[in-house]
Coordinates of C-alpha atoms and ligand atoms in Angstrom, one line a residue:
Chain A
X19 CA 54.0 155.6 89.7
X20 CA 57.0 154.9 87.5
X21 CA 55.5 153.4 84.2
X22 CA 57.3 151.9 81.3
X23 CA 55.5 151.3 78.0
X24 CA 57.0 148.9 75.4
X25 CA 56.2 150.1 71.8
X26 CA 56.9 148.9 68.3
X27 CA 57.2 150.5 64.9
X28 CA 55.0 148.5 62.4
X29 CA 53.7 148.9 58.8
X30 CA 50.3 150.5 59.0
X31 CA 48.0 147.9 57.6
X32 CA 45.2 150.4 57.2
X33 CA 47.4 152.4 54.9
X34 CA 49.2 149.6 53.0
X35 CA 48.6 146.5 51.0
X36 CA 51.1 144.0 52.3
X37 CA 52.8 142.2 49.4
X38 CA 55.3 139.3 49.6
X39 CA 58.6 140.0 47.8
X40 CA 59.6 137.9 44.8
X41 CA 61.7 135.4 46.8
X42 CA 59.3 135.2 49.7
X43 CA 62.0 136.3 52.1
X44 CA 60.2 139.4 53.3
X45 CA 57.3 141.7 52.5
X46 CA 57.9 144.6 50.1
X47 CA 58.9 147.3 52.5
X48 CA 59.9 150.0 50.0
X49 CA 56.7 152.0 49.9
X50 CA 55.3 151.1 53.3
X51 CA 53.9 153.7 55.6
X52 CA 55.0 152.9 59.2
X53 CA 53.4 154.0 62.4
X54 CA 53.2 153.0 66.1
X55 CA 51.4 149.7 66.6
X56 CA 47.7 150.4 67.2
X57 CA 47.6 148.7 70.6
X58 CA 50.7 150.6 71.9
X59 CA 49.0 153.9 71.4
X60 CA 46.3 152.9 73.9
X61 CA 49.0 151.7 76.3
X62 CA 50.9 155.0 76.2
X63 CA 47.6 157.0 76.5
X64 CA 46.7 154.9 79.6
X65 CA 50.2 155.4 81.1
X66 CA 49.9 159.2 80.6
X67 CA 46.5 159.4 82.2
X68 CA 47.7 157.3 85.2
X69 CA 50.7 159.6 85.7
X70 CA 48.5 162.7 85.4
X71 CA 46.3 161.2 88.2
X72 CA 48.8 159.9 90.6
X73 CA 52.1 161.4 89.7
X74 CA 55.3 159.7 88.5
X75 CA 56.7 159.3 85.0
X76 CA 56.2 157.6 81.7
X77 CA 59.1 156.1 79.8
X78 CA 58.6 154.6 76.3
X79 CA 61.1 151.9 75.1
X80 CA 61.4 150.0 71.8
X81 CA 63.7 147.4 70.4
X82 CA 64.5 148.5 66.8
X83 CA 66.8 150.2 64.4
X84 CA 67.5 153.9 64.0
X85 CA 64.1 154.4 62.2
X86 CA 62.3 153.4 65.4
X87 CA 63.4 156.7 67.0
X88 CA 60.6 158.5 65.2
X89 CA 57.9 156.5 67.0
X90 CA 59.5 157.1 70.4
X91 CA 59.3 160.8 69.6
X92 CA 55.7 160.5 68.6
X93 CA 54.8 158.9 71.9
X94 CA 56.8 161.6 73.7
X95 CA 54.8 164.2 71.8
X96 CA 51.7 162.5 73.3
X97 CA 53.1 163.1 76.7
X98 CA 55.7 160.4 77.6
X99 CA 58.5 161.9 79.6
X100 CA 61.4 159.8 78.2
X101 CA 62.3 157.5 75.4
X102 CA 64.9 154.7 75.3
X103 CA 66.0 152.9 72.1
X104 CA 67.4 149.4 72.4
X105 CA 69.4 148.9 69.3
X106 CA 72.2 146.5 68.2
X107 CA 72.9 144.4 65.1
X108 CA 73.1 141.5 67.5
X109 CA 69.3 142.0 68.2
X110 CA 68.4 141.3 64.5
X111 CA 66.3 138.2 64.0
X112 CA 65.3 137.9 67.6
X113 CA 62.1 135.8 68.3
X114 CA 59.5 137.0 70.8
X115 CA 61.5 135.6 73.6
X116 CA 64.6 137.4 72.4
X117 CA 62.7 140.7 72.3
X118 CA 61.3 140.1 75.8
X119 CA 64.8 139.3 77.2
X120 CA 66.3 142.4 75.7
X121 CA 63.5 144.5 77.3
X122 CA 64.0 142.6 80.6
X123 CA 67.7 143.7 80.7
X124 CA 66.7 147.3 80.3
X125 CA 63.9 147.1 82.9
X126 CA 66.3 145.6 85.5
X127 CA 68.4 148.7 85.1
X128 CA 65.5 150.9 86.4
X129 CA 62.8 150.6 88.9
X130 CA 59.3 150.5 87.5
X131 CA 55.9 149.9 89.2
X132 CA 53.9 149.2 86.1
X133 CA 55.0 147.9 82.7
X134 CA 52.6 148.1 79.8
X135 CA 52.7 146.6 76.3
X136 CA 50.2 146.5 73.5
X137 CA 48.1 143.3 73.5
X138 CA 49.6 142.4 70.2
X139 CA 51.5 143.9 67.2
X140 CA 51.8 143.3 63.4
X141 CA 52.6 139.6 63.8
X142 CA 49.5 138.9 65.9
X143 CA 51.6 137.0 68.4
X144 CA 50.5 138.6 71.6
X145 CA 53.5 137.2 73.4
X146 CA 56.1 139.7 74.6
X147 CA 54.2 141.0 77.6
X148 CA 53.5 137.6 79.1
X149 CA 57.1 136.4 78.5
X150 CA 58.5 139.6 80.0
X151 CA 56.3 139.1 83.2
X152 CA 57.5 135.5 83.6
X153 CA 61.2 136.6 83.1
X154 CA 60.8 139.3 85.7
X155 CA 58.7 137.1 88.0
X156 CA 55.9 139.6 88.1
X157 CA 52.2 139.0 87.8
X158 CA 50.6 139.5 84.4
X159 CA 47.3 140.2 82.8
X160 CA 46.6 140.4 79.1
X161 CA 43.9 142.3 77.1
X162 CA 43.4 144.8 79.9
X163 CA 40.7 147.3 79.2
X164 CA 40.4 149.0 82.5
X165 CA 42.9 150.1 85.2
X166 CA 41.9 151.5 88.6
X167 CA 44.7 152.9 90.6
X168 CA 44.2 153.3 94.3
X169 CA 46.6 153.6 97.2
X170 CA 48.6 150.7 98.3
X171 CA 50.4 148.0 96.4
X172 CA 47.6 146.6 94.2
X173 CA 45.5 148.0 91.4
X174 CA 42.2 146.9 90.0
X175 CA 42.1 145.7 86.4
X176 CA 39.5 144.6 83.9
X177 CA 40.4 142.1 81.1
X178 CA 38.3 141.9 78.0
X179 CA 37.2 138.3 77.5
X180 CA 35.1 136.5 74.9
X181 CA 31.8 138.2 74.0
X182 CA 33.1 141.6 75.3
X183 CA 32.6 140.5 78.9
X184 CA 34.9 142.0 81.4
X185 CA 36.9 139.9 84.0
X186 CA 37.7 142.1 87.0
X187 CA 40.7 141.3 89.2
X188 CA 43.1 142.7 91.7
X189 CA 46.8 142.5 90.8
X190 CA 49.9 143.3 92.9
X191 CA 52.5 145.9 91.8
X192 CA 54.9 145.7 90.2
X193 CA 53.2 144.0 87.3
X194 CA 53.1 143.7 83.5
X195 CA 49.8 144.4 81.6
X196 CA 49.1 144.1 77.9
X197 CA 46.6 146.7 76.8
X198 CA 43.6 146.1 74.6
X199 CA 42.2 148.8 72.2
X200 CA 39.2 150.8 73.3
X201 CA 40.5 151.2 76.9
X202 CA 40.7 155.0 76.3
X203 CA 40.8 157.4 73.4
X204 CA 44.4 158.1 72.5
X205 CA 45.1 161.8 72.1
X206 CA 45.9 163.3 68.7
X207 CA 49.5 164.3 68.0
X208 CA 50.1 167.3 65.8
X209 CA 53.2 168.4 64.0
X210 CA 53.8 171.0 66.6
X211 CA 53.9 168.5 69.4
X212 CA 56.4 166.4 67.5
X213 CA 58.5 169.5 66.8
X214 CA 58.6 170.2 70.5
X215 CA 60.4 166.9 71.3
X216 CA 62.5 166.8 68.1
X217 CA 65.7 167.7 69.9
X218 CA 65.2 165.7 73.1
X219 CA 68.1 163.2 73.4
X220 CA 67.0 159.6 73.2
X221 CA 69.6 157.2 74.8
X222 CA 70.5 154.2 72.7
X223 CA 71.4 151.0 74.6
X224 CA 73.1 148.1 72.8
X225 CA 73.9 144.5 73.9
X226 CA 77.1 145.6 75.8
X227 CA 75.2 148.3 77.8
X228 CA 72.6 145.8 78.8
X229 CA 75.0 143.0 79.6
X230 CA 73.4 140.7 77.0
X231 CA 75.6 137.9 75.8
X232 CA 75.9 137.7 72.0
X233 CA 74.2 134.6 70.7
X234 CA 71.6 134.6 73.5
X235 CA 69.4 136.9 71.4
X236 CA 69.1 137.7 67.7
X237 CA 68.8 135.0 65.1
X238 CA 71.4 132.8 66.9
X239 CA 69.3 132.7 70.1
X240 CA 66.0 132.2 68.4
X241 CA 64.1 128.9 68.9
X242 CA 61.3 130.1 66.7
X243 CA 62.3 131.2 63.1
X244 CA 60.2 132.6 60.3
X245 CA 61.3 130.6 57.2
X246 CA 59.4 132.6 54.6
X247 CA 56.4 134.7 53.8
X248 CA 53.8 133.4 51.4
X249 CA 50.2 133.9 50.2
X250 CA 48.3 130.7 50.4
X251 CA 46.8 129.7 47.0
X252 CA 43.3 131.1 46.9
X253 CA 40.7 128.5 47.8
X254 CA 37.2 128.8 46.6
X255 CA 37.2 132.5 47.4
X256 CA 34.7 135.1 46.5
X257 CA 33.3 135.6 43.0
X258 CA 34.5 139.1 42.1
X259 CA 31.9 141.1 40.3
X260 CA 33.3 142.8 37.1
X261 CA 32.2 145.6 35.0
X262 CA 31.3 149.3 35.5
X263 CA 30.2 150.2 38.9
X264 CA 26.7 150.6 37.4
X265 CA 26.8 147.0 36.1
X266 CA 28.3 145.7 39.4
X267 CA 25.5 147.4 41.4
X268 CA 22.8 145.7 39.2
X269 CA 24.3 142.3 39.5
X270 CA 24.7 142.7 43.2
X271 CA 21.0 143.8 43.6
X272 CA 19.9 140.6 41.7
X273 CA 22.1 138.4 43.9
X274 CA 20.9 140.1 47.1
X275 CA 17.2 139.7 46.0
X276 CA 17.7 136.0 45.4
X277 CA 19.3 135.5 48.8
X278 CA 16.6 137.4 50.7
X279 CA 19.0 140.3 51.3
X280 CA 16.5 143.0 50.1
X281 CA 13.2 143.3 52.0
Chain B
X27 CA 59.0 111.6 68.4
X28 CA 59.2 110.8 72.1
X29 CA 58.0 114.0 73.6
X30 CA 54.6 113.7 75.5
X31 CA 51.8 115.9 74.2
X32 CA 49.3 117.7 76.4
X33 CA 46.1 119.6 75.6
X34 CA 44.8 122.3 78.0
X35 CA 41.0 122.1 78.2
X36 CA 39.0 125.2 78.8
X37 CA 35.4 124.8 79.9
X38 CA 32.5 126.7 81.3
X39 CA 29.4 125.6 83.3
X40 CA 30.6 122.0 83.1
X41 CA 31.0 121.9 79.3
X42 CA 34.3 121.8 77.4
X43 CA 35.0 124.5 74.9
X44 CA 34.9 123.5 71.2
X45 CA 38.7 123.9 71.2
X46 CA 38.9 120.7 73.3
X47 CA 38.0 118.6 70.3
X48 CA 40.3 120.6 68.0
X49 CA 43.4 120.4 70.1
X50 CA 43.6 116.7 69.8
X51 CA 43.3 116.9 66.0
X52 CA 46.2 119.4 66.0
X53 CA 48.2 117.2 68.3
X54 CA 47.9 114.3 65.9
X55 CA 49.4 116.5 63.2
X56 CA 52.5 116.8 65.4
X57 CA 52.7 113.0 66.1
X58 CA 49.9 110.7 64.9
X59 CA 50.9 107.9 67.3
X60 CA 51.5 109.9 70.5
X61 CA 49.0 109.5 73.2
X62 CA 47.6 112.9 74.1
X63 CA 46.8 113.8 77.6
X64 CA 44.1 116.3 78.4
X65 CA 44.6 118.5 81.4
X66 CA 41.4 119.9 83.1
X67 CA 41.5 122.3 86.0
X68 CA 38.5 123.3 88.0
X69 CA 36.4 122.4 90.9
X70 CA 33.4 120.4 92.0
X71 CA 30.8 118.6 89.9
X72 CA 31.5 120.8 86.8
X73 CA 35.1 119.6 86.8
X74 CA 34.0 116.0 87.0
X75 CA 31.6 116.4 84.1
X76 CA 34.2 117.8 81.9
X77 CA 36.7 115.1 82.9
X78 CA 34.2 112.4 82.0
X79 CA 33.5 114.0 78.7
X80 CA 37.2 114.3 77.9
X81 CA 37.9 110.7 78.8
X82 CA 35.7 109.7 75.9
X83 CA 38.0 111.6 73.5
X84 CA 41.5 111.6 75.1
X85 CA 43.4 108.4 76.2
X86 CA 44.3 110.1 79.5
X87 CA 42.9 112.9 81.5
X88 CA 44.6 114.7 84.2
X89 CA 42.2 116.3 86.7
X90 CA 43.3 119.1 88.9
X91 CA 40.8 120.1 91.5
X92 CA 40.9 123.1 93.8
X93 CA 38.5 125.9 94.9
X94 CA 41.2 128.3 93.6
X95 CA 40.5 126.9 90.2
X96 CA 36.8 127.3 90.2
X97 CA 37.3 130.3 87.9
X98 CA 40.1 130.0 85.3
X99 CA 42.7 132.5 86.4
X100 CA 45.7 132.0 84.1
X101 CA 48.1 133.2 86.7
X102 CA 47.0 130.3 89.0
X103 CA 46.8 127.7 86.2
X104 CA 50.3 128.6 84.9
X105 CA 51.7 127.7 88.3
X106 CA 49.8 124.4 88.4
X107 CA 51.1 123.5 84.9
X108 CA 54.7 124.3 85.7
X109 CA 54.4 121.8 88.6
X110 CA 52.8 119.1 86.6
X111 CA 54.3 119.2 83.1
X112 CA 57.3 117.0 82.5
X113 CA 60.5 118.3 80.8
X114 CA 60.2 118.5 77.1
X115 CA 56.4 118.5 77.0
X116 CA 54.5 119.7 74.0
X117 CA 51.6 121.7 75.3
X118 CA 48.6 122.9 73.3
X119 CA 46.2 125.6 74.3
X120 CA 43.6 127.6 72.5
X121 CA 44.6 131.0 71.1
X122 CA 41.7 132.8 72.9
X123 CA 41.7 135.3 75.7
X124 CA 42.6 132.6 78.2
X125 CA 45.4 131.0 76.1
X126 CA 46.8 134.5 75.3
X127 CA 47.0 135.1 79.1
X128 CA 48.5 131.8 80.0
X129 CA 50.9 130.6 77.3
X130 CA 53.6 133.2 76.7
X131 CA 54.6 133.1 80.4
X132 CA 54.2 129.3 80.6
X133 CA 56.7 128.8 77.8
X134 CA 59.3 131.0 79.7
X135 CA 58.7 129.1 82.9
X136 CA 59.1 125.7 81.2
X137 CA 62.1 127.0 79.2
X138 CA 60.1 125.8 76.1
X139 CA 59.6 127.5 72.7
X140 CA 56.3 129.3 72.0
X141 CA 54.4 129.5 68.8
X142 CA 51.2 131.6 69.0
X143 CA 48.1 131.6 66.9
X144 CA 49.0 128.5 64.9
X145 CA 46.9 128.0 61.8
X146 CA 48.7 125.0 60.3
X147 CA 51.0 122.1 61.4
X148 CA 53.1 120.5 58.8
X149 CA 54.9 117.9 60.9
X150 CA 58.1 117.4 62.8
X151 CA 61.6 116.9 61.4
X152 CA 64.0 115.7 64.2
X153 CA 63.4 118.3 66.9
X154 CA 62.1 120.9 64.4
X155 CA 58.4 121.5 64.4
X156 CA 57.0 123.1 61.2
X157 CA 54.0 125.3 61.6
X158 CA 52.1 128.0 59.7
X159 CA 51.1 131.4 61.1
X160 CA 49.6 134.6 59.7
X161 CA 50.8 138.1 60.0
X162 CA 49.5 141.6 59.2
X163 CA 45.9 140.8 60.0
X164 CA 45.9 137.7 57.8
X165 CA 47.2 139.4 54.7
X166 CA 50.3 137.1 54.5
X167 CA 51.2 133.7 55.9
X168 CA 54.6 132.5 57.1
X169 CA 56.2 129.1 57.6
X170 CA 57.7 128.7 61.1
X171 CA 60.5 126.4 62.2
X172 CA 60.6 125.8 65.9
X173 CA 63.2 124.1 67.9
X174 CA 61.2 122.0 70.3
X175 CA 64.1 120.1 71.8
X176 CA 63.3 121.4 75.3
X177 CA 59.5 121.4 74.7
X178 CA 57.1 123.8 73.1
X179 CA 53.9 125.6 73.9
X180 CA 51.5 126.1 71.0
X181 CA 48.4 128.3 71.0
X182 CA 46.1 127.0 68.3
X183 CA 43.6 129.2 66.5
X184 CA 40.1 128.0 67.0
X185 CA 38.2 126.6 64.1
X186 CA 41.2 125.7 61.8
X187 CA 41.6 122.1 63.0
X188 CA 38.2 120.5 62.4
X189 CA 37.1 118.2 65.2
X190 CA 37.3 114.5 64.0
X191 CA 35.7 111.5 65.5
X192 CA 38.5 110.8 68.0
X193 CA 37.2 108.3 70.6
X194 CA 38.9 106.9 73.6
X195 CA 38.0 105.3 76.9
X196 CA 40.6 107.2 78.8
X197 CA 41.5 107.1 82.5
X198 CA 41.0 110.1 84.7
X199 CA 44.0 110.6 86.9
X200 CA 43.7 112.9 89.8
X201 CA 46.8 115.1 89.9
X202 CA 45.5 117.6 92.4
X203 CA 48.1 116.6 95.0
X204 CA 51.0 117.7 92.8
X205 CA 49.4 121.0 91.8
X206 CA 51.1 123.2 94.4
X207 CA 49.5 126.0 96.5
X208 CA 47.4 127.5 93.7
X209 CA 48.2 131.0 94.8
X210 CA 48.9 134.0 92.5
X211 CA 49.6 137.7 92.7
X212 CA 46.4 138.3 90.6
X213 CA 43.1 137.6 92.3
X214 CA 39.9 137.1 90.4
X215 CA 36.9 139.2 91.6
X216 CA 34.0 138.9 89.1
X217 CA 32.9 138.9 85.5
X218 CA 30.9 141.9 84.4
X219 CA 28.6 141.2 81.5
X220 CA 28.9 143.2 78.3
X221 CA 26.5 146.1 78.1
X222 CA 23.2 145.6 76.3
X223 CA 22.6 148.0 73.5
X224 CA 19.6 149.6 71.9
X225 CA 19.7 147.3 68.9
X226 CA 20.0 143.5 69.0
X227 CA 22.1 142.7 65.9
X228 CA 21.7 139.0 66.6
X229 CA 18.0 139.2 65.7
X230 CA 18.5 140.5 62.2
X231 CA 18.6 138.3 59.1
X232 CA 20.5 140.9 57.1
X233 CA 23.4 142.9 58.4
X234 CA 25.2 145.8 56.8
X235 CA 28.5 145.8 58.7
X236 CA 31.0 148.7 58.7
X237 CA 34.7 148.5 59.2
X238 CA 37.6 150.8 59.3
X239 CA 37.3 151.4 55.6
X240 CA 34.4 153.7 56.3
X241 CA 37.1 156.2 57.2
X242 CA 35.1 158.9 59.0
X243 CA 32.3 158.9 61.6
X244 CA 30.1 161.0 59.2
X245 CA 30.3 158.2 56.6
X246 CA 28.4 155.7 58.9
X247 CA 25.3 157.3 57.4
X248 CA 26.3 155.7 54.0
X249 CA 25.9 152.3 55.7
X250 CA 22.7 153.3 57.5
X251 CA 21.1 154.5 54.3
X252 CA 21.9 151.2 52.6
X253 CA 20.6 149.3 55.6
X254 CA 17.3 151.3 55.6
X255 CA 16.8 150.7 51.9
X256 CA 17.1 146.9 52.2
X257 CA 15.6 146.5 55.6
X258 CA 18.8 145.5 57.4
X259 CA 20.5 146.5 60.6
X260 CA 23.9 148.1 60.9
X261 CA 26.7 146.2 62.7
X262 CA 30.4 146.8 62.7
X263 CA 34.0 145.7 63.3
X264 CA 36.0 146.5 66.5
X265 CA 37.8 149.6 65.4
X266 CA 34.4 151.4 64.9
X267 CA 33.5 150.7 68.5
X268 CA 37.0 151.6 69.8
X269 CA 36.6 155.0 68.0
X270 CA 33.2 155.3 69.8
X271 CA 31.4 155.7 66.4
X272 CA 28.9 152.9 67.2
X273 CA 28.1 151.2 70.5
X274 CA 29.7 148.0 71.6
X275 CA 26.5 146.0 71.2
X276 CA 26.9 146.4 67.4
X277 CA 30.3 144.7 67.3
X278 CA 30.6 141.4 65.5
X279 CA 33.4 139.1 66.6
X280 CA 35.0 137.0 69.3
X281 CA 35.0 140.0 71.7
X282 CA 31.7 141.2 70.5
X283 CA 28.5 139.5 69.3
X284 CA 28.1 136.1 67.6
X285 CA 25.6 136.6 64.8
X286 CA 23.9 134.2 62.4
X287 CA 22.3 136.3 59.6
X288 CA 21.2 135.0 56.2
X289 CA 23.1 137.8 54.4
X290 CA 26.1 139.7 55.6
X291 CA 27.3 142.8 53.7
X292 CA 30.8 143.8 54.9
X293 CA 31.8 147.3 54.0
X294 CA 35.6 148.1 54.4
X295 CA 36.2 145.1 56.7
X296 CA 39.5 143.2 56.2
X297 CA 38.3 139.9 57.6
X298 CA 40.4 139.3 60.6
X299 CA 39.8 135.9 62.3
X300 CA 38.6 137.7 65.4
X301 CA 35.9 139.4 63.3
X302 CA 34.9 136.4 61.2
X303 CA 34.8 134.3 64.5
X304 CA 31.6 136.1 65.3
X305 CA 29.9 135.2 62.0
X306 CA 28.2 131.8 62.2
X307 CA 25.6 129.8 60.4
X308 CA 27.3 130.1 56.9
X309 CA 25.6 133.3 55.7
X310 CA 25.8 134.7 52.2
X311 CA 28.7 137.1 52.5
X312 CA 29.2 140.1 50.2
X313 CA 32.5 142.0 50.7
X314 CA 33.0 145.5 49.4
X315 CA 36.6 146.4 49.8
X316 CA 39.1 148.4 47.7
X317 CA 42.0 146.0 48.4
X318 CA 41.6 143.0 46.1
X319 CA 43.9 141.1 48.5
X320 CA 41.9 141.6 51.6
X321 CA 41.6 138.3 53.5
X322 CA 37.8 138.7 53.6
X323 CA 37.6 137.8 49.8
X324 CA 38.8 134.3 50.8
X325 CA 35.7 133.7 52.8
X326 CA 33.1 135.9 51.1
X327 CA 30.7 134.6 48.4
X328 CA 30.7 137.8 46.4
X329 CA 33.3 140.4 46.2
X330 CA 33.2 144.0 44.9
X331 CA 36.7 145.6 44.6
X332 CA 35.8 149.3 44.7
X333 CA 35.9 152.3 47.0
X334 CA 32.9 151.9 49.2
X335 CA 32.5 155.6 49.7
X336 CA 31.6 155.9 46.0
X337 CA 30.0 152.6 45.3
X338 CA 27.7 152.2 48.3
X339 CA 25.7 155.4 47.8
X340 CA 25.3 154.5 44.1
X341 CA 24.0 151.0 45.1
X342 CA 21.6 152.5 47.6
X343 CA 20.2 154.9 45.0
X344 CA 19.6 152.1 42.6
X345 CA 17.8 150.1 45.2
X346 CA 15.5 153.0 46.1
X347 CA 14.8 153.7 42.4
X348 CA 13.9 150.0 41.9
X349 CA 11.4 150.0 44.7
Ligands
FAD27 C1 41.7 139.6 71.6 C2 41.2 140.4 70.4 C3 39.8 140.4 70.1 C4 39.3 141.0 69.0 N1 38.0 141.0 68.8 C5 37.5 141.5 67.7 C6 36.1 141.4 67.4 O1 35.3 140.9 68.2 N2 35.6 142.0 66.3 C7 36.4 142.6 65.4 O2 36.0 143.1 64.3 N3 37.7 142.8 65.6 C8 38.3 142.2 66.7 N4 39.6 142.3 67.0 C9 40.4 143.2 66.1 C10 40.9 142.5 64.9 O3 42.1 141.8 65.1 C11 41.1 143.5 63.7 O4 42.0 144.5 64.1 C12 39.8 144.2 63.3 O5 38.8 143.2 63.1 C13 40.0 145.0 62.0 O6 38.8 145.7 61.7 P1 38.6 146.2 60.2 O7 38.5 145.0 59.3 O8 37.4 147.1 60.3 O9 39.8 147.1 59.9 P2 41.1 146.9 59.0 O10 41.7 145.6 59.3 O11 41.9 148.1 59.1 O12 40.5 146.8 57.5 C14 39.9 147.9 56.9 C15 39.6 147.4 55.5 O13 39.0 148.5 54.8 C16 39.5 148.5 53.4 N5 39.2 149.9 53.0 C17 39.8 151.1 53.4 N6 39.3 152.1 52.8 C18 38.3 151.6 52.0 C19 37.4 152.2 51.0 N7 37.3 153.6 50.9 N8 36.5 151.5 50.4 C20 36.6 150.1 50.5 N9 37.4 149.5 51.4 C21 38.3 150.2 52.1 C22 40.9 148.2 53.5 O14 41.4 147.6 52.3 C23 40.9 147.1 54.7 O15 40.8 145.8 54.1 C24 40.2 141.7 68.1 C25 41.5 141.7 68.4 C26 42.1 141.1 69.5 C27 43.5 141.1 69.8

């Protein structure tokens, strides 16, 4: 099975406090630790497991700048066979639809049976996979937490729905699936693994290579624009307990007692 | 504004989802005077029941009936909507596991813009829709300007637009004839119910809930010891289940359990909307988190801004001494 996984380099919210810059035009990016979007790691792991079961290859692709190369290498260290970086100044400021159409142009240059994305990334939009499927006229399923490969031209899938229930379906190949966390346990990548793929060449494709008209993507082509970043004025909010940790613990115990939190 | 507005109604067992009453409130923020049409897809008596209920809220209800729509398969529903919706339509759907499945592709097929997980609507200026979203797990918000000249699909976060007393005596219009063949390359088989665990977290009045801030599997014992000392049960956020540190039955949230405790103590949980979506009944919330800007402090009653790995054992010790 030829599998393509779309991945994204994002600030790691578990490692960083996200702070809006003085003008509200962006977040403070200076000291941020970046990593692969959490959901994408599960997608790459799933792709590798499928390939190891039924054969084929795994390609990871991202739309980003030069810094995004490091995450492609990380996913290749996990076991992906190939990485492709889609990079061009003309891509800057693309909305979700722009990103999907850039990916579509790359996908049409190859022949893939299965295209995976993470269910969502740092902007919580959960949109690129579904848009991509529609552009490619392929069937789609979001929030997939189980994939059963068989023979033939269909696969079995489970989608995680409300309450943690699982919706089982059959879907025709080729298709696009967005992967939910928990579908597998992504393998650990060590420094040695990354070193092994450090010199593998990663092709970079720009708008010209992909036949994308300037103005159809990037800020110019975007129907949806982010005007600013802001932090809403705190509403009522929590009463923050102050003092030494000893004093805080005592206050908290009193509060818990009064609310029936200590039996 | 002259663009027609539609709300996609999700329902189960003949009852409309709570989002059905919230979408019309969101629609009125876009255009207070526009008549909003509810679209209900389904089959049989359950479909009729939902249509009747919606006609009491929406001025018009489009009913689409087919055995292929008995279970809401977004791949089928998208095809139906592409056949039914007029050019330039403004279409609202819930940002839940169905809306996430349906809407991105729908926007492409309609050549409309798409704004996911909308938490605020600030109005329309010409053909520009002004909306509010959140990024980075709710740590920051953004203003969005969206060109809706050729229509827009909006996925609305549940619970942010409070249902009002919208009333109507709407007409139910049967649109089944225009729905198309209701075929898709993805075929629904069955729903498998979530596994039942050893502990029922929905039965406990007091929950000590662990999130990613617990850092290591071994540290779960810190939460368990606090829970033991106060007579509580340990629950958790999703990453703890993904890491297989606790069983799925202990997960609080939209894709886990809905709980209604009296007291909820969140240890190292950021407060994502999917997590908080599982917490009902207005409990007394204590959040212990080392990041003073964590979104959970906006909804908690009491906050402690400290490293939980140091503070919680201290707290547990004090409670034990006291007893
Ligand atoms: C369709 C869908 C459904 C979902 N369903 C659910 C669901 O049902 N339930 C759910 O929980 N999530 C769900 N999620 C995931 C959700 O979006 C968040 O990713 C998740 O809730 C984050 O969990 P968390 O708060 O534990 O982790 P994080 O967001 O990583 O937060 C960890 C927090 O711990 C704090 N911290 C770190 N170290 C320490 C320390 N030493 N002391 C004190 N504080 C510390 C950090 O400041 C941070 O605020 C769902 C996502 C999707 C897409």
